[in-house]
mmCIF file of C-alpha atoms in Angstrom:
data_model
loop_
_atom_site.group_PDB
_atom_site.id
_atom_site.type_symbol
_atom_site.label_atom_id
_atom_site.label_comp_id
_atom_site.label_asym_id
_atom_site.label_seq_id
_atom_site.Cartn_x
_atom_site.Cartn_y
_atom_site.Cartn_z
ATOM 1 C CA GLU A 26 9.310 11.392 10.299
ATOM 2 C CA ASP A 27 6.935 10.995 12.799
ATOM 3 C CA CYS A 28 5.606 7.769 11.502
ATOM 4 C CA LEU A 29 8.924 6.007 11.196
ATOM 5 C CA ALA A 30 9.453 7.457 14.847
ATOM 6 C CA TRP A 31 5.986 5.721 15.883
ATOM 7 C CA MET A 32 7.046 2.434 14.313
ATOM 8 C CA SER A 33 10.233 2.168 16.107
ATOM 9 C CA ALA A 34 9.108 2.863 19.425
ATOM 10 C CA ALA A 35 5.671 0.821 19.430
ATOM 11 C CA THR A 36 4.901 -2.085 20.941
ATOM 12 C CA PRO A 37 6.294 -5.109 18.756
ATOM 13 C CA ALA A 38 4.245 -8.119 17.687
ATOM 14 C CA GLN A 39 0.895 -6.479 17.138
ATOM 15 C CA PHE A 40 -0.014 -7.022 13.626
ATOM 16 C CA ASP A 41 -0.777 -9.859 11.787
ATOM 17 C CA ILE A 42 -0.892 -8.079 8.158
ATOM 18 C CA ILE A 43 0.788 -5.022 6.817
ATOM 19 C CA LEU A 44 -0.842 -3.724 3.983
ATOM 20 C CA THR A 45 0.778 -0.503 2.712
ATOM 21 C CA ASP A 46 1.338 2.006 -0.067
ATOM 22 C CA PRO A 47 4.731 3.811 0.838
ATOM 23 C CA PRO A 48 6.096 6.586 -1.569
ATOM 24 C CA TYR A 49 7.647 5.097 -4.828
ATOM 25 C CA GLY A 50 10.941 7.332 -4.968
ATOM 26 C CA MET A 51 10.134 7.580 -8.610
ATOM 27 C CA GLY A 52 9.578 11.572 -8.691
ATOM 28 C CA ALA A 53 5.661 11.351 -8.998
ATOM 29 C CA ASP A 54 5.371 14.599 -7.049
ATOM 30 C CA GLU A 55 6.525 16.151 -10.097
ATOM 31 C CA PHE A 56 4.354 14.679 -12.480
ATOM 32 C CA GLY A 57 0.941 16.600 -11.931
ATOM 33 C CA SER A 58 -2.431 14.901 -11.875
ATOM 34 C CA THR A 59 -3.462 12.464 -14.864
ATOM 35 C CA ASP A 60 -6.903 11.464 -13.375
ATOM 36 C CA ASP A 61 -9.840 13.495 -14.081
ATOM 37 C CA SER A 62 -11.199 12.343 -10.780
ATOM 38 C CA SER A 63 -7.991 13.560 -8.895
ATOM 39 C CA ALA A 64 -8.502 16.871 -7.018
ATOM 40 C CA ARG A 65 -4.718 17.136 -6.985
ATOM 41 C CA GLY A 66 -1.574 15.542 -8.133
ATOM 42 C CA HIS A 67 1.173 14.004 -5.301
ATOM 43 C CA THR A 68 1.864 16.476 -2.525
ATOM 44 C CA TYR A 69 4.682 14.449 -0.603
ATOM 45 C CA LYS A 70 8.130 14.273 -1.578
ATOM 46 C CA ASP A 71 8.532 11.442 -3.884
ATOM 47 C CA ASP A 72 12.730 11.114 -4.804
ATOM 48 C CA TYR A 73 14.790 8.210 -4.166
ATOM 49 C CA GLU A 74 16.550 10.190 -1.348
ATOM 50 C CA THR A 75 13.010 10.123 0.678
ATOM 51 C CA TRP A 76 12.196 6.746 -0.339
ATOM 52 C CA LEU A 77 15.846 5.543 1.118
ATOM 53 C CA GLU A 78 15.192 7.286 4.254
ATOM 54 C CA ILE A 79 12.245 5.401 4.703
ATOM 55 C CA MET A 80 13.300 2.200 3.776
ATOM 56 C CA ARG A 81 15.997 2.138 6.398
ATOM 57 C CA VAL A 82 13.548 2.210 8.853
ATOM 58 C CA PHE A 83 10.908 0.300 7.486
ATOM 59 C CA PRO A 84 11.462 -3.139 6.807
ATOM 60 C CA ALA A 85 13.477 -3.585 10.275
ATOM 61 C CA ALA A 86 10.427 -1.750 11.767
ATOM 62 C CA THR A 87 7.523 -3.599 10.244
ATOM 63 C CA PHE A 88 9.231 -7.154 10.602
ATOM 64 C CA ALA A 89 9.195 -6.159 14.532
ATOM 65 C CA LEU A 90 6.072 -4.985 14.890
ATOM 66 C CA ALA A 91 4.539 -7.974 13.165
ATOM 67 C CA LYS A 92 3.311 -11.026 15.328
ATOM 68 C CA PRO A 93 5.677 -14.146 14.909
ATOM 69 C CA ASP A 94 3.405 -15.134 12.007
ATOM 70 C CA ALA A 95 2.443 -12.612 9.723
ATOM 71 C CA HIS A 96 2.110 -11.119 5.995
ATOM 72 C CA ALA A 97 3.176 -7.834 4.310
ATOM 73 C CA TYR A 98 2.094 -6.328 1.272
ATOM 74 C CA VAL A 99 3.968 -3.456 0.075
ATOM 75 C CA PHE A 100 3.143 -1.575 -2.938
ATOM 76 C CA CYS A 101 6.228 -0.216 -4.741
ATOM 77 C CA ASP A 102 7.766 0.984 -8.045
ATOM 78 C CA PHE A 103 9.433 -1.239 -10.820
ATOM 79 C CA ASP A 104 13.143 0.251 -10.128
ATOM 80 C CA ARG A 105 12.604 -0.153 -6.382
ATOM 81 C CA PHE A 106 11.319 -3.590 -6.465
ATOM 82 C CA PRO A 107 15.088 -5.409 -6.389
ATOM 83 C CA GLU A 108 16.373 -3.064 -3.490
ATOM 84 C CA LEU A 109 13.108 -3.405 -1.446
ATOM 85 C CA ARG A 110 13.258 -6.809 -1.748
ATOM 86 C CA THR A 111 16.757 -7.146 -0.450
ATOM 87 C CA ARG A 112 16.189 -4.671 2.386
ATOM 88 C CA MET A 113 12.956 -6.582 3.578
ATOM 89 C CA SER A 114 14.857 -9.777 3.268
ATOM 90 C CA GLU A 115 17.842 -8.503 5.333
ATOM 91 C CA ALA A 116 15.261 -7.672 8.039
ATOM 92 C CA GLY A 117 14.052 -10.981 8.360
ATOM 93 C CA TRP A 118 11.164 -11.308 6.120
ATOM 94 C CA ARG A 119 10.831 -13.926 3.679
ATOM 95 C CA VAL A 120 10.116 -12.414 0.453
ATOM 96 C CA HIS A 121 8.602 -13.675 -2.558
ATOM 97 C CA ARG A 122 10.838 -13.868 -5.681
ATOM 98 C CA THR A 123 8.557 -12.139 -7.984
ATOM 99 C CA PRO A 124 5.882 -9.523 -7.411
ATOM 100 C CA LEU A 125 2.399 -9.506 -7.413
ATOM 101 C CA ILE A 126 0.791 -7.374 -10.443
ATOM 102 C CA TRP A 127 -2.060 -4.914 -9.888
ATOM 103 C CA SER A 128 -3.465 -4.743 -13.311
ATOM 104 C CA ASN A 129 -5.513 -1.388 -13.858
ATOM 105 C CA PRO A 130 -7.250 -1.545 -16.727
ATOM 106 C CA SER A 131 -8.547 2.206 -16.251
ATOM 107 C CA GLY A 132 -4.685 3.238 -16.235
ATOM 108 C CA PHE A 133 -3.761 5.542 -18.722
ATOM 109 C CA ARG A 134 -0.512 7.205 -17.765
ATOM 110 C CA ALA A 135 1.756 7.640 -20.771
ATOM 111 C CA PRO A 136 5.358 8.878 -20.132
ATOM 112 C CA TRP A 137 6.024 8.821 -23.934
ATOM 113 C CA PRO A 138 2.438 10.117 -25.179
ATOM 114 C CA GLU A 139 3.584 10.130 -28.806
ATOM 115 C CA GLN A 140 6.176 7.049 -28.739
ATOM 116 C CA GLY A 141 5.255 4.994 -25.968
ATOM 117 C CA VAL A 142 2.346 3.073 -24.214
ATOM 118 C CA GLN A 143 0.076 3.445 -21.573
ATOM 119 C CA ARG A 144 1.157 2.112 -18.241
ATOM 120 C CA LYS A 145 -1.332 -0.117 -16.591
ATOM 121 C CA TYR A 146 0.127 -2.134 -13.932
ATOM 122 C CA GLU A 147 1.970 -1.644 -10.768
ATOM 123 C CA LEU A 148 3.868 -4.085 -8.621
ATOM 124 C CA ILE A 149 3.334 -5.572 -5.039
ATOM 125 C CA LEU A 150 5.906 -6.686 -2.725
ATOM 126 C CA TYR A 151 4.668 -10.080 -1.001
ATOM 127 C CA ALA A 152 6.589 -11.333 2.199
ATOM 128 C CA VAL A 153 6.029 -13.902 5.162
ATOM 129 C CA LYS A 154 6.933 -13.769 8.626
ATOM 130 C CA GLY A 155 7.130 -17.237 10.487
ATOM 131 C CA GLU A 156 4.474 -19.918 8.905
ATOM 132 C CA LYS A 157 1.305 -17.855 8.333
ATOM 133 C CA LYS A 158 -0.329 -19.491 5.661
ATOM 134 C CA VAL A 159 -2.701 -17.958 2.797
ATOM 135 C CA ARG A 160 -6.296 -18.481 2.889
ATOM 136 C CA ALA A 161 -6.652 -19.069 -0.786
ATOM 137 C CA LEU A 162 -3.917 -20.107 -3.259
ATOM 138 C CA LYS A 163 -4.551 -17.743 -6.028
ATOM 139 C CA GLY A 164 -2.667 -16.272 -8.818
ATOM 140 C CA ASP A 165 0.014 -13.208 -9.022
ATOM 141 C CA VAL A 166 -2.089 -11.182 -11.254
ATOM 142 C CA LEU A 167 -4.878 -8.865 -9.696
ATOM 143 C CA GLU A 168 -6.923 -6.938 -12.119
ATOM 144 C CA CYS A 169 -9.055 -3.918 -10.512
ATOM 145 C CA PRO A 170 -9.911 -0.395 -11.826
ATOM 146 C CA LYS A 171 -9.421 2.663 -9.691
ATOM 147 C CA ASP A 172 -11.887 3.750 -7.549
ATOM 148 C CA ARG A 173 -13.443 7.091 -8.815
ATOM 149 C CA ASP A 174 -13.899 10.445 -6.881
ATOM 150 C CA VAL A 175 -11.173 9.925 -4.530
ATOM 151 C CA ALA A 176 -9.109 12.971 -4.077
ATOM 152 C CA HIS A 177 -5.898 11.220 -3.865
ATOM 153 C CA GLN A 178 -3.757 10.692 -6.748
ATOM 154 C CA ALA A 179 -2.122 7.540 -5.470
ATOM 155 C CA ALA A 180 -5.112 5.731 -3.852
ATOM 156 C CA LYS A 181 -5.328 2.155 -4.550
ATOM 157 C CA PRO A 182 -8.649 0.691 -4.977
ATOM 158 C CA VAL A 183 -10.690 -0.543 -2.132
ATOM 159 C CA ALA A 184 -11.479 -3.807 -3.977
ATOM 160 C CA LEU A 185 -7.889 -4.661 -4.688
ATOM 161 C CA LEU A 186 -6.796 -4.283 -0.802
ATOM 162 C CA GLU A 187 -10.019 -6.532 -0.186
ATOM 163 C CA GLU A 188 -8.604 -9.136 -2.307
ATOM 164 C CA LEU A 189 -5.387 -8.985 -0.943
ATOM 165 C CA LEU A 190 -7.055 -9.458 2.367
ATOM 166 C CA ARG A 191 -8.989 -12.229 1.391
ATOM 167 C CA ARG A 192 -5.703 -13.978 0.750
ATOM 168 C CA SER A 193 -4.321 -13.442 3.859
ATOM 169 C CA ALA A 194 -6.792 -12.370 6.534
ATOM 170 C CA SER A 195 -8.175 -14.823 9.232
ATOM 171 C CA PRO A 196 -11.020 -13.191 11.384
ATOM 172 C CA GLY A 197 -9.646 -11.102 14.096
ATOM 173 C CA ASP A 198 -6.186 -10.637 12.130
ATOM 174 C CA ARG A 199 -4.595 -6.867 12.966
ATOM 175 C CA VAL A 200 -3.907 -4.662 10.224
ATOM 176 C CA PHE A 201 -1.470 -1.692 9.983
ATOM 177 C CA ASP A 202 -1.135 0.851 7.523
ATOM 178 C CA PRO A 203 1.562 3.197 8.262
ATOM 179 C CA PHE A 204 1.061 5.223 4.994
ATOM 180 C CA MET A 205 -2.632 5.403 5.019
ATOM 181 C CA GLY A 206 -3.408 8.219 2.545
ATOM 182 C CA SER A 207 -7.221 8.635 2.122
ATOM 183 C CA ALA A 208 -7.792 5.430 4.327
ATOM 184 C CA SER A 209 -8.451 2.902 1.539
ATOM 185 C CA THR A 210 -6.940 -0.083 3.488
ATOM 186 C CA VAL A 211 -9.168 0.987 6.573
ATOM 187 C CA LEU A 212 -12.241 0.796 4.382
ATOM 188 C CA ALA A 213 -11.159 -2.798 3.154
ATOM 189 C CA CYS A 214 -10.661 -3.541 6.730
ATOM 190 C CA HIS A 215 -14.155 -2.661 7.582
ATOM 191 C CA THR A 216 -15.235 -5.009 4.743
ATOM 192 C CA HIS A 217 -13.638 -7.993 6.532
ATOM 193 C CA LYS A 218 -14.509 -6.808 9.887
ATOM 194 C CA LEU A 219 -10.529 -6.663 10.789
ATOM 195 C CA PRO A 220 -9.322 -4.090 13.273
ATOM 196 C CA CYS A 221 -6.598 -1.643 11.682
ATOM 197 C CA ILE A 222 -4.340 0.862 12.808
ATOM 198 C CA GLY A 223 -3.294 3.624 9.994
ATOM 199 C CA ILE A 224 -1.075 6.635 10.133
ATOM 200 C CA GLU A 225 -0.878 9.554 7.874
ATOM 201 C CA ARG A 226 1.166 12.808 8.025
ATOM 202 C CA ASP A 227 -0.315 14.792 5.155
ATOM 203 C CA PRO A 228 -3.170 16.599 7.034
ATOM 204 C CA SER A 229 -5.008 16.812 3.922
ATOM 205 C CA TYR A 230 -5.270 13.314 3.092
ATOM 206 C CA PHE A 231 -5.697 12.537 6.705
ATOM 207 C CA GLY A 232 -8.913 15.124 6.819
ATOM 208 C CA LEU A 233 -9.901 12.952 3.435
ATOM 209 C CA ALA A 234 -9.525 9.597 5.182
ATOM 210 C CA VAL A 235 -11.790 11.012 8.413
ATOM 211 C CA LYS A 236 -14.333 11.700 5.922
ATOM 212 C CA ARG A 237 -14.473 8.801 4.334
ATOM 213 C CA VAL A 238 -14.427 6.649 7.294
ATOM 214 C CA ALA A 239 -17.191 8.956 8.980
ATOM 215 C CA ALA A 240 -19.082 8.186 6.125
ATOM 216 C CA LEU A 241 -18.815 4.482 6.452
ATOM 217 C CA SER A 242 -19.917 5.050 9.878
ATOM 218 C CA ALA A 243 -22.562 6.638 9.098
ATOM 219 C CA TYR A 244 -23.595 4.057 6.742
ATOM 220 C CA ASP A 245 -23.483 1.606 9.177
ATOM 221 C CA GLU A 246 -25.614 3.532 11.441
ATOM 222 C CA GLY A 247 -28.320 3.568 8.646
ATOM 223 C CA LEU A 248 -28.094 7.314 8.332
ATOM 224 C CA PHE A 249 -28.054 7.203 4.509
#
């Protein structure tokens, strides 16, 4: 709620890229941990009603916060993609009809362990405001394993976010992640030397984000 309020009240036209991983609305908080590197499972509410509350604000708010020429990358669940595409389009974004696919070779979640298959991909909605051009024309399937030893169940690989930025970001572009989690987007922006603003409401995840950014700063200063 604090994040949505900030987005609604913030100064418009600030950001060149929206890169974020909001709750999926798929009940992930009931799954429990499925990754040995995760200290815990999802702790945030992840039902459809919570997702809907976010998405009543998120598309229009991010469109307003985006500069006249901007890109958006929004991770989402398979079942939510059509509705998210519609909501983003109605807010003014020009949404790519089909999603980008993150192929995760290290993924092993199996909803039907005795009768089904392992899930090894997730979706990313890509949208454009204005006439911002890509830096490179690349395919819609991105293969990248998850980062290890990150105590956030849903953390996306820094290398994956770096690749998305590589496709869209020009020097000096400002990036916004309203669902920052453990700060993977911030770390990816650091690689590209891009200013980034992130918001995270969960105190534990925010603490983890602070530690990761502090370690990054210490590395830059030659402390280790």
